[in-house]
Short mmCIF file of C-alpha atoms and ligand atoms in Angstrom, two decimals:
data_model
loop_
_atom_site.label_atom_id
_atom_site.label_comp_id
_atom_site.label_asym_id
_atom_site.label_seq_id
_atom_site.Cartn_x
_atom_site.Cartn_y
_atom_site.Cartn_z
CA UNK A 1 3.12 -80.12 -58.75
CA UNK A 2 2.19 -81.43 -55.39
CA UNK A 3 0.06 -78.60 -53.81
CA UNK A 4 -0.42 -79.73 -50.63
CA UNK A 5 3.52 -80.41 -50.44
CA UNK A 6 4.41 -77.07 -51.47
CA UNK A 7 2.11 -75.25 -49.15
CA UNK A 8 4.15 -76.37 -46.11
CA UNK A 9 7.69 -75.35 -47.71
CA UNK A 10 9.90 -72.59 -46.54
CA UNK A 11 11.89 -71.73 -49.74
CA UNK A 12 10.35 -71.76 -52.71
CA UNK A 13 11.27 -71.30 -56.53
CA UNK A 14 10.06 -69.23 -59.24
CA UNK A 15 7.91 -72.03 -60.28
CA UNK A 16 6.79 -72.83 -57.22
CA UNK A 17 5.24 -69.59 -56.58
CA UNK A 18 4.35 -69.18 -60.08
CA UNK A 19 2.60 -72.44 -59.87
CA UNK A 20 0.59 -71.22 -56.59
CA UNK A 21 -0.32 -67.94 -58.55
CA UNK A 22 -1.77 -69.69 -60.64
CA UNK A 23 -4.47 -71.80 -59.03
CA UNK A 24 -8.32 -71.20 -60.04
CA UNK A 25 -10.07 -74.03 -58.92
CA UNK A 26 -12.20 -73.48 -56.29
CA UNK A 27 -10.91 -76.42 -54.15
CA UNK A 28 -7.50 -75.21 -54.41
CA UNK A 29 -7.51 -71.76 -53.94
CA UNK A 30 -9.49 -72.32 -51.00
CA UNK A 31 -6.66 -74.61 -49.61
CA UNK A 32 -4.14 -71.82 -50.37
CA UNK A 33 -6.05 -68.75 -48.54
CA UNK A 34 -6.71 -71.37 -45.12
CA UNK A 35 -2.79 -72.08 -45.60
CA UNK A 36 -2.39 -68.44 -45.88
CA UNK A 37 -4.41 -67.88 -43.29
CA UNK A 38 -2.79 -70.07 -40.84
CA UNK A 39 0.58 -68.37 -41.31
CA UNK A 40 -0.53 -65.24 -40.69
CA UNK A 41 -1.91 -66.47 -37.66
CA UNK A 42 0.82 -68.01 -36.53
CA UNK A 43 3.38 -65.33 -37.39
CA UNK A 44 1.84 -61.89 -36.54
CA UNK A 45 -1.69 -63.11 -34.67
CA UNK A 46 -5.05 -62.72 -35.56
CA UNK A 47 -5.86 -58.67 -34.61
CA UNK A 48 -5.92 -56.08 -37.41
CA UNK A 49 -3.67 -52.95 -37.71
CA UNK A 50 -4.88 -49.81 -38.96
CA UNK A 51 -3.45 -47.01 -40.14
CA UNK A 52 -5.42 -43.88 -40.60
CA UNK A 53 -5.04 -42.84 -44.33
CA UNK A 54 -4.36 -39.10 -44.94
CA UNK A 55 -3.38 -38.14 -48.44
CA UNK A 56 -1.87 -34.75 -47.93
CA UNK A 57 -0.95 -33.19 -51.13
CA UNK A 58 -1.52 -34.53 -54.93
CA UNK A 59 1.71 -32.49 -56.38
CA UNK A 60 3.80 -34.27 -58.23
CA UNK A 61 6.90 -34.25 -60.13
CA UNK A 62 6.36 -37.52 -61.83
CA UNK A 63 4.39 -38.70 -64.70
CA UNK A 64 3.71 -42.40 -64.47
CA UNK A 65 1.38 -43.63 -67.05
CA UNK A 66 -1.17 -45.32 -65.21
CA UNK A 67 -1.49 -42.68 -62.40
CA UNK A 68 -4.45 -40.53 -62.15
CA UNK A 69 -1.77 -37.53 -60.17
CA UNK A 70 0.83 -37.60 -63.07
CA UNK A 71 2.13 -34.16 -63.40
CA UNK A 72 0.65 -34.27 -66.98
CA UNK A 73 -2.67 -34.84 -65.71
CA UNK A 74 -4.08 -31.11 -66.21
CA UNK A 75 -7.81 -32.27 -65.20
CA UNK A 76 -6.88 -32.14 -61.29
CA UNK A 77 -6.43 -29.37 -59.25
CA UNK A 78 -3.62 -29.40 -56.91
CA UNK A 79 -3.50 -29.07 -53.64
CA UNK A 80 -1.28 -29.38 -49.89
CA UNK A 81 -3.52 -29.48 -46.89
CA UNK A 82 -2.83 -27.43 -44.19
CA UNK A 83 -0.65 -28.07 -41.40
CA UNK A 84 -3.97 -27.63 -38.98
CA UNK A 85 -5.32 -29.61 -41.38
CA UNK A 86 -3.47 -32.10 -41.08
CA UNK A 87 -2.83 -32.44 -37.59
CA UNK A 88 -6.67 -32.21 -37.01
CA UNK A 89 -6.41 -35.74 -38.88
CA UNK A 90 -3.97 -36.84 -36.60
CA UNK A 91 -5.59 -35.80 -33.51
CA UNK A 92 -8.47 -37.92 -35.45
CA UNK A 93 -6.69 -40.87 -35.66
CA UNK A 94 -5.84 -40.74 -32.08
CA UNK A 95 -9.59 -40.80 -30.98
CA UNK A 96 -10.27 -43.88 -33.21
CA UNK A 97 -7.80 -45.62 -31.37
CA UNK A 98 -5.76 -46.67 -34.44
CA UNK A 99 -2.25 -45.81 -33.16
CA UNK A 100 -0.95 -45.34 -36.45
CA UNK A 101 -0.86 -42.96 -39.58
CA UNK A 102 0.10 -43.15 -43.09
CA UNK A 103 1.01 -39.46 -44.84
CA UNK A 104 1.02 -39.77 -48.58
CA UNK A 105 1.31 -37.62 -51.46
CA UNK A 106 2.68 -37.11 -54.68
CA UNK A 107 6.19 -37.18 -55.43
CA UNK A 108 8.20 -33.97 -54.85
CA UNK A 109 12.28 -33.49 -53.40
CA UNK A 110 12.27 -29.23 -53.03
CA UNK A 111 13.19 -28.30 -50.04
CA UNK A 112 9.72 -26.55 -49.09
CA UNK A 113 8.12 -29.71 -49.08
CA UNK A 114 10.58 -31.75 -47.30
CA UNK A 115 10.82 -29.04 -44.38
CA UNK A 116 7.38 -28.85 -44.44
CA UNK A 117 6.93 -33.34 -43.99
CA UNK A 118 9.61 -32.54 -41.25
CA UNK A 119 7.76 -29.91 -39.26
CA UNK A 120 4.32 -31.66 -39.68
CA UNK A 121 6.24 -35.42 -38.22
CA UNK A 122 7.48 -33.42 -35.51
CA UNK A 123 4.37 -31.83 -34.70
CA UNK A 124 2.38 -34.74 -34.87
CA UNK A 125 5.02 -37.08 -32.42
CA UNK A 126 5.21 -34.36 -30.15
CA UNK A 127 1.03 -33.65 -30.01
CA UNK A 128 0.08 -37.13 -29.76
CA UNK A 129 1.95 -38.71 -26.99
CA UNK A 130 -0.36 -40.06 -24.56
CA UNK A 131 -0.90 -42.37 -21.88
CA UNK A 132 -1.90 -44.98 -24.55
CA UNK A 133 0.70 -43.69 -26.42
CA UNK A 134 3.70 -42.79 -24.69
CA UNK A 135 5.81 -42.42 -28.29
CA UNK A 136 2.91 -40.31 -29.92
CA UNK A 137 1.13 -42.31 -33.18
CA UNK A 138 3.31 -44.25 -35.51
CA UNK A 139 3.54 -42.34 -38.92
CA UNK A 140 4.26 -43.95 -41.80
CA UNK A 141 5.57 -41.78 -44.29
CA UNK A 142 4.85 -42.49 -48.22
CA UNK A 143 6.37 -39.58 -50.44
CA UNK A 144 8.95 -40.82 -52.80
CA UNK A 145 12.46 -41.10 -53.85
CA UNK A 146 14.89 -39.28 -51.53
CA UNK A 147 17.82 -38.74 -50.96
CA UNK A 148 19.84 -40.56 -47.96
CA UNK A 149 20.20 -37.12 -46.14
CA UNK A 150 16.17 -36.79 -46.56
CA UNK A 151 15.02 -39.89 -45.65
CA UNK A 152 17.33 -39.61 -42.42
CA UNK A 153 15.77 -36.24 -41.78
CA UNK A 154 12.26 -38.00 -41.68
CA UNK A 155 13.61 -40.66 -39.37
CA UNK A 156 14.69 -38.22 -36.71
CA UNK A 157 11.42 -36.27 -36.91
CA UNK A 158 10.03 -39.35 -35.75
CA UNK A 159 8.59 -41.07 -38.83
CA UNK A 160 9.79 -45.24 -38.89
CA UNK A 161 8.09 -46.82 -41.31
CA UNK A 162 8.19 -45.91 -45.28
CA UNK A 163 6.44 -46.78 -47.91
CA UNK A 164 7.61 -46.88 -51.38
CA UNK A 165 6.40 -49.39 -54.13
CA UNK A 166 8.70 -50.63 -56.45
CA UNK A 167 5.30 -51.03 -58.93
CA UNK A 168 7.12 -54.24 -60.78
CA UNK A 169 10.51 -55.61 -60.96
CA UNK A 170 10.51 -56.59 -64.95
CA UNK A 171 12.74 -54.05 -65.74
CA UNK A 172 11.18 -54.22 -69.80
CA UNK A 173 7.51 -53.50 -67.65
CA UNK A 174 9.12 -51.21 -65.41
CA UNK A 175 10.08 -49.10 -68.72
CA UNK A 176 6.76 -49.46 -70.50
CA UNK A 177 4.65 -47.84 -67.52
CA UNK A 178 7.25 -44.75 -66.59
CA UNK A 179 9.13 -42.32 -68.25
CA UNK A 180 12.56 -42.67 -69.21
CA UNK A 181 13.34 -40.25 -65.96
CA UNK A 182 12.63 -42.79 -63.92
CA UNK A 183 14.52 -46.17 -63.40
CA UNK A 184 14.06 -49.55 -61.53
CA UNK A 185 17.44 -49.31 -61.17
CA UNK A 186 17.03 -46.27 -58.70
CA UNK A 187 13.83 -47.44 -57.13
CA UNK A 188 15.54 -50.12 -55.78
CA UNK A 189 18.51 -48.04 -55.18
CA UNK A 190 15.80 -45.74 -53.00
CA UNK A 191 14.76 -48.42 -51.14
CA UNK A 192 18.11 -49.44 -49.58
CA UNK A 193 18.70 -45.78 -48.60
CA UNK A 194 15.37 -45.88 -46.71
CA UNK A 195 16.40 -49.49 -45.21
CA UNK A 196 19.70 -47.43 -43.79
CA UNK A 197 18.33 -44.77 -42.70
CA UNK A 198 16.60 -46.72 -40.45
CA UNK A 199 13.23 -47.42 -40.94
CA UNK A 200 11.03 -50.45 -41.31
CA UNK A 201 10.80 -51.08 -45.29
CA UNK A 202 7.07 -50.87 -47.49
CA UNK A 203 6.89 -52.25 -50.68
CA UNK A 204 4.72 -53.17 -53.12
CA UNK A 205 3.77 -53.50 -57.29
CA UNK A 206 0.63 -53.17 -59.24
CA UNK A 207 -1.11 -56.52 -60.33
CA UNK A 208 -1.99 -57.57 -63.58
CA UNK A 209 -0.50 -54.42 -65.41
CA UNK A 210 -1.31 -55.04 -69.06
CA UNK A 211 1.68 -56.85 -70.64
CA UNK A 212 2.54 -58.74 -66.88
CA UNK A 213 3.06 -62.38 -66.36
CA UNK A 214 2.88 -64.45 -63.25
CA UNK A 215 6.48 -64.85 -63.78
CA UNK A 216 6.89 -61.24 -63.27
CA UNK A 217 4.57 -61.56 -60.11
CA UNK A 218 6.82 -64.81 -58.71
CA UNK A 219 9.99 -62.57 -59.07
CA UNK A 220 8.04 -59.78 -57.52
CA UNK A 221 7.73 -62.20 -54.60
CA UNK A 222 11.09 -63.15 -54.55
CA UNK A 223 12.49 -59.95 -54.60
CA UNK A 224 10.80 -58.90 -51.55
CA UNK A 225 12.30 -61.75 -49.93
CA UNK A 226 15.61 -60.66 -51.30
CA UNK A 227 15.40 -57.42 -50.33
CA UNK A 228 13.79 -58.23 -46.75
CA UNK A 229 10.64 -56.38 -47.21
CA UNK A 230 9.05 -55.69 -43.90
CA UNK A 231 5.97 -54.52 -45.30
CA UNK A 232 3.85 -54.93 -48.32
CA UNK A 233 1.07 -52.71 -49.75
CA UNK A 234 -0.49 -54.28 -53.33
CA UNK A 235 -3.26 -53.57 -55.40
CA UNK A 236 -4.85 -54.50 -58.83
CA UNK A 237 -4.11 -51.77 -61.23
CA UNK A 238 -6.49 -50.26 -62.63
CA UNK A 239 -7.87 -47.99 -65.34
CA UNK A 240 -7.28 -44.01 -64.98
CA UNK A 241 -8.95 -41.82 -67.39
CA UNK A 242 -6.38 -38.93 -68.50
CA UNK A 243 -3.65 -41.55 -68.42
CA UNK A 244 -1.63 -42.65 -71.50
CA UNK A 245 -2.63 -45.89 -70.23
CA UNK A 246 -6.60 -45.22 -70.25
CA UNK A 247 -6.06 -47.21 -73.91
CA UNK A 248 -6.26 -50.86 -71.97
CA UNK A 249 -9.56 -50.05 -70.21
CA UNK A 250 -11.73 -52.30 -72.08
CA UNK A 251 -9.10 -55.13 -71.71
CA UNK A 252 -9.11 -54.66 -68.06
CA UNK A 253 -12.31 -54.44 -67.63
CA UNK A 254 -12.82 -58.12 -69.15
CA UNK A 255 -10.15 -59.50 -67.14
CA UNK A 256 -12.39 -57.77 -64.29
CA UNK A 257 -12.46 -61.46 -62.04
CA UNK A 258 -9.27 -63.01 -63.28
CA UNK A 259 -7.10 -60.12 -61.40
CA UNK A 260 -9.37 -59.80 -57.99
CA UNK A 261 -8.69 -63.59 -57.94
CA UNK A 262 -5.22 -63.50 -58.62
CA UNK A 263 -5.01 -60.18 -56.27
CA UNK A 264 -5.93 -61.86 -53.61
CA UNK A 265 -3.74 -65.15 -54.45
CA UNK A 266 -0.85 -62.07 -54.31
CA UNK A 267 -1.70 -61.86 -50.58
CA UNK A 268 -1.93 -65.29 -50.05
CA UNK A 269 0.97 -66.73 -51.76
CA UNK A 270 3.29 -63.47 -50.42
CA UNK A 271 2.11 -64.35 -46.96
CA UNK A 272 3.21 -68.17 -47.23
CA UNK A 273 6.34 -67.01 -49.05
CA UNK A 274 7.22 -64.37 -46.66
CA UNK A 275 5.82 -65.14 -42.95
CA UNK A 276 6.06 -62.31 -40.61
CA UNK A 277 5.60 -59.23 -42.79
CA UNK A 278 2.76 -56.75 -42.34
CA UNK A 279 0.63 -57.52 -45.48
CA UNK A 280 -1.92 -54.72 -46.37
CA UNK A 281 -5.56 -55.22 -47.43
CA UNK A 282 -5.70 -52.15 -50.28
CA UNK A 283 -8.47 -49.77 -51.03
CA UNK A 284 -7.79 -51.03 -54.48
CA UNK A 285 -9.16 -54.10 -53.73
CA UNK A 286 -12.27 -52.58 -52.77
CA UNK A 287 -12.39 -50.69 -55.71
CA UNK A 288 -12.86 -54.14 -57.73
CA UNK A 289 -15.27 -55.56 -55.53
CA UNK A 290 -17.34 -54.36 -52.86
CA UNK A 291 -16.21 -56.47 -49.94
CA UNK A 292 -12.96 -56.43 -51.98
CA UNK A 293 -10.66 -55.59 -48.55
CA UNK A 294 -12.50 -57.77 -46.04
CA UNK A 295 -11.36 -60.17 -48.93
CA UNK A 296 -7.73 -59.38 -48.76
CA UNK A 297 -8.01 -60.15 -45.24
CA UNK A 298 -9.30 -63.65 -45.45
CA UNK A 299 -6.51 -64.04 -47.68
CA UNK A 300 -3.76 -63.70 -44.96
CA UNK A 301 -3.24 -59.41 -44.90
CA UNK A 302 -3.06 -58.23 -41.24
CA UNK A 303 -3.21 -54.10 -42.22
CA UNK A 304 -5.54 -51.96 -43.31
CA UNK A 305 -6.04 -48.33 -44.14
CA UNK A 306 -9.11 -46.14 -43.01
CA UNK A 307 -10.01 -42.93 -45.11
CA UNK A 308 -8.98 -39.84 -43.09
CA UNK A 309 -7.98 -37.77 -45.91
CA UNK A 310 -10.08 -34.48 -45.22
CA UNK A 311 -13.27 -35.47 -47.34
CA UNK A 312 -12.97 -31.68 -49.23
CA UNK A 313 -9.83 -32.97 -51.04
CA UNK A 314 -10.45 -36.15 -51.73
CA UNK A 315 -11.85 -36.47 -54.99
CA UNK A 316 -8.66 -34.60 -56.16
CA UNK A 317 -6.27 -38.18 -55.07
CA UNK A 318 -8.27 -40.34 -57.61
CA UNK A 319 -4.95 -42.41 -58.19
CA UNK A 320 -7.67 -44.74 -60.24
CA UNK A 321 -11.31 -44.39 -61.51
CA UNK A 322 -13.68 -45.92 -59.36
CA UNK A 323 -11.95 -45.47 -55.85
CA UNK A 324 -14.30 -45.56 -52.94
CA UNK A 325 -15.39 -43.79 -50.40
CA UNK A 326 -15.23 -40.46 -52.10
CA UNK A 327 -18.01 -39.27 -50.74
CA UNK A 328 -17.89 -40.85 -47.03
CA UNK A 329 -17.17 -38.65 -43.99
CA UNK A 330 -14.39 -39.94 -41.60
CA UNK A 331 -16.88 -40.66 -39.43
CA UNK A 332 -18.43 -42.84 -42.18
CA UNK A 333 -15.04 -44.75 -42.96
CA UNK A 334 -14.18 -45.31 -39.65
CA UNK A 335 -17.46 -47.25 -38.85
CA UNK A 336 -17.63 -48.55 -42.34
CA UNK A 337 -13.87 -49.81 -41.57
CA UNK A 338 -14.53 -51.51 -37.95
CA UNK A 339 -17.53 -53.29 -39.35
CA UNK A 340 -15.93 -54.66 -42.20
CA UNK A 341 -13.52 -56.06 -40.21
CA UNK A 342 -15.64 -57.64 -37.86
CA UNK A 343 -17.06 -59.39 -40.99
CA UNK A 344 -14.24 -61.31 -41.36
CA UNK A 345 -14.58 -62.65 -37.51
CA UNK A 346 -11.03 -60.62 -36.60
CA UNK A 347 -10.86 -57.11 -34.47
CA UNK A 348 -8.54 -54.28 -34.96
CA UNK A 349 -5.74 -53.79 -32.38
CA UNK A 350 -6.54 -50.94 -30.57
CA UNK A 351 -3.76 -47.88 -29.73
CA UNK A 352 -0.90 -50.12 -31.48
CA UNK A 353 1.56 -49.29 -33.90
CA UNK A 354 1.23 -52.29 -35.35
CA UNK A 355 4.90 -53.01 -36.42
CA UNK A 356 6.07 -55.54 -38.37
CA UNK A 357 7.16 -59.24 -37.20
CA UNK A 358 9.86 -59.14 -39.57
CA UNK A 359 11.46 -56.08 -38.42
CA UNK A 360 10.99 -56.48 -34.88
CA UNK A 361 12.56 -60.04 -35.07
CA UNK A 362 15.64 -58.31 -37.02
CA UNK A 363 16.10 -55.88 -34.45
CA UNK A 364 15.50 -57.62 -31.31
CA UNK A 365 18.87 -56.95 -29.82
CA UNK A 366 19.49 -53.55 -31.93
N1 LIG B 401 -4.14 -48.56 -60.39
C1 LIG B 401 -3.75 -49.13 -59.24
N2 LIG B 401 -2.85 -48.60 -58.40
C2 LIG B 401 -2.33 -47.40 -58.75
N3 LIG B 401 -1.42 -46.64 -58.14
C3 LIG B 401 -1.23 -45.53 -58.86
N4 LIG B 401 -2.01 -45.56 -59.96
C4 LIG B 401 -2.70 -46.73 -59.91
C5 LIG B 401 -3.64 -47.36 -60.77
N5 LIG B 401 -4.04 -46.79 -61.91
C6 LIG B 401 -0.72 -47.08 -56.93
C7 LIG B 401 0.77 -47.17 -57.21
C8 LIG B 401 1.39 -46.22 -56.22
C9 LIG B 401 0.33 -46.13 -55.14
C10 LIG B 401 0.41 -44.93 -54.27
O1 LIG B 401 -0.88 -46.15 -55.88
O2 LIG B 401 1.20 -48.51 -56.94
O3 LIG B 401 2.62 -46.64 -55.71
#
């Protein structure tokens, strides 16, 4: 295949992206990421987003095998933060000038908990509207499959962006990695609700899942495009201890550079594939490498995620062994954060929501 042909295309087929998934030589990856690069400079400019990270409450109903929360996992102790808590964070976020939030937790539908993300969006909108910010911070919600009545609850409490990965499309994979409870089939299904009820669409998949191709990453990409993903969020997976899948940790850990390199060549090819969307640079990454997320932003990601989870909790969202920043104040992330950034020559856009391209383009005239 012609590289330098199919850099500059606008469609592309499985093989193509396949193909650019592929690369390893130093010469042409390079060549991809400044392609990458370029696009995202061209589509959504050059500044960083941030969203301020607050992990509210690792309760779940769910019991995926790779995730260190799974409701089988009897080694963590559970816990919702307060709604002080959690609007402290907010209030937080504000000061850093990030404009945005994401609130994520486990998975859980009773109707305690969804009153509860109601009341605490509500609050939040309604304390954080500011000259800055005459709409209050952005919040980005990330807690699940919902129903259509739900999700358009969160919506008119303010929240307009949600985040829900679809973890991989091979339906065979999809089955291998969750129990039979859960479906691809309604994951998707869940993410077409959340696309009516409004909001600007997150998506995202685990890479290099033991048993995944990069066929199964190409049709990743191509379902996003299908689906007109406005956001993406991806990450290497990696080994949880307490996990069913804890059994592929020495496997992993040998592929250790193959998947950083072809996480990053995710972001890169997804961000030639796809244009305009807001591409995030994942703690995972950083939990591979040290400089793992200024990485992901070289490689054509425009978003990334400070720490603000209250640092008492933290160690109790371990969604992986090895995450960072356990043990770093907020005050510590959010320095940590801004110089990273500056590493990679770019700034983060101050008091912004950040939205995505995509969407905005969509709606122009909505
Ligand atoms: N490795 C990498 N990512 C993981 N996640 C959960 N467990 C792991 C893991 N072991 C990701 C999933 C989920 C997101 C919140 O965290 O993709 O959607």
């Amino acid at each position: 295949m012609d590289l330098n042909k199919i850099l500059y295309k606008d469609d592309f087929s499985a093989e193509e992206i396949e193909y650019l998934l592929s690369l390893s030589n130093i010469d042409e990856v390079e060549q991809l990421r400044l392609r990458a690069y370029e696009v995202m400079k061209q589509y959504c400019g050059e500044y960083v987003s941030a969203r301020g990270l607050v992990e509210f409450s690792n309760y779940c109903v769910n019991d995926c095998y790779y995730c260190g929360i799974r409701k089988s996992n009897q080694t963590v102790s559970r816990y919702l933060l307060s709604k002080d808590d959690i609007l402290k964070a907010a209030h937080r976020i504000v000061e850093y000038g990030y404009g945005s939030m994401v609130l994520q937790s486990g998975d859980r539908n009773d109707k305690e908990f969804i009153d509860f993300v109601v009341d605490i969006v509500k609050e939040i909108k309604s304390q954080t509207r500011s000259e800055q910010l005459p709409e209050g911070l952005g919040v980005t919600l990330c807690v699940g499959e919902q129903t259509l009545e739900t999700y358009k609850k969160f919506y008119e409490a303010g929240a307009h962006r949600y985040l829900l990965r679809i973890e991989t499309t091979n339906p065979e994979l999809f089955k291998q990695i969750h129990p039979k409870e859960q479906t691809l089939e309604s994951r998707k299904h869940a993410l077409s609700l959340i696309k009516q009820a409004g909001f600007q669409v997150g998506t995202g998949v685990m890479i290099a899942i033991p048993g995944q191709t990069l066929r199964d990453l190409a049709n990743d990409i191509l379902f996003f495009k299908h689906y007109d993903i406005d956001m993406l969020g991806m990450g290497p997976y990696l080994t949880t201890t307490n996990t069913p899948m804890e059994k592929f940790a020495d496997a992993c850990q040998k592929n250790h550079d193959y998947t950083l390199r072809l996480a990053l060549n995710m972001i890169s090819v997804s961000r030639i594939v796809l244009k305009d969307v807001n591409i995030a640079s994942t703690t995972a990454l950083q939990a591979m490498d040290d400089e793992g997320r200024e990485k992901g932003l070289l490689h054509g990601a425009n978003v990334i995620m400070p720490q603000m989870t209250p640092m008492y909790v933290r160690k109790e969202y371990q969604l992986y062994d090895g995450k960072p920043c356990l043990e770093d104040s907020v005050e510590h992330c959010s320095n940590c954060i801004k110089f990273r950034v500056i590493s990679t020559g770019r700034e983060i856009a101050m008091n912004d929501w950040g939205d995505s391209k995509h969407f905005t383009k969509n709606h122009k005239h909505a």
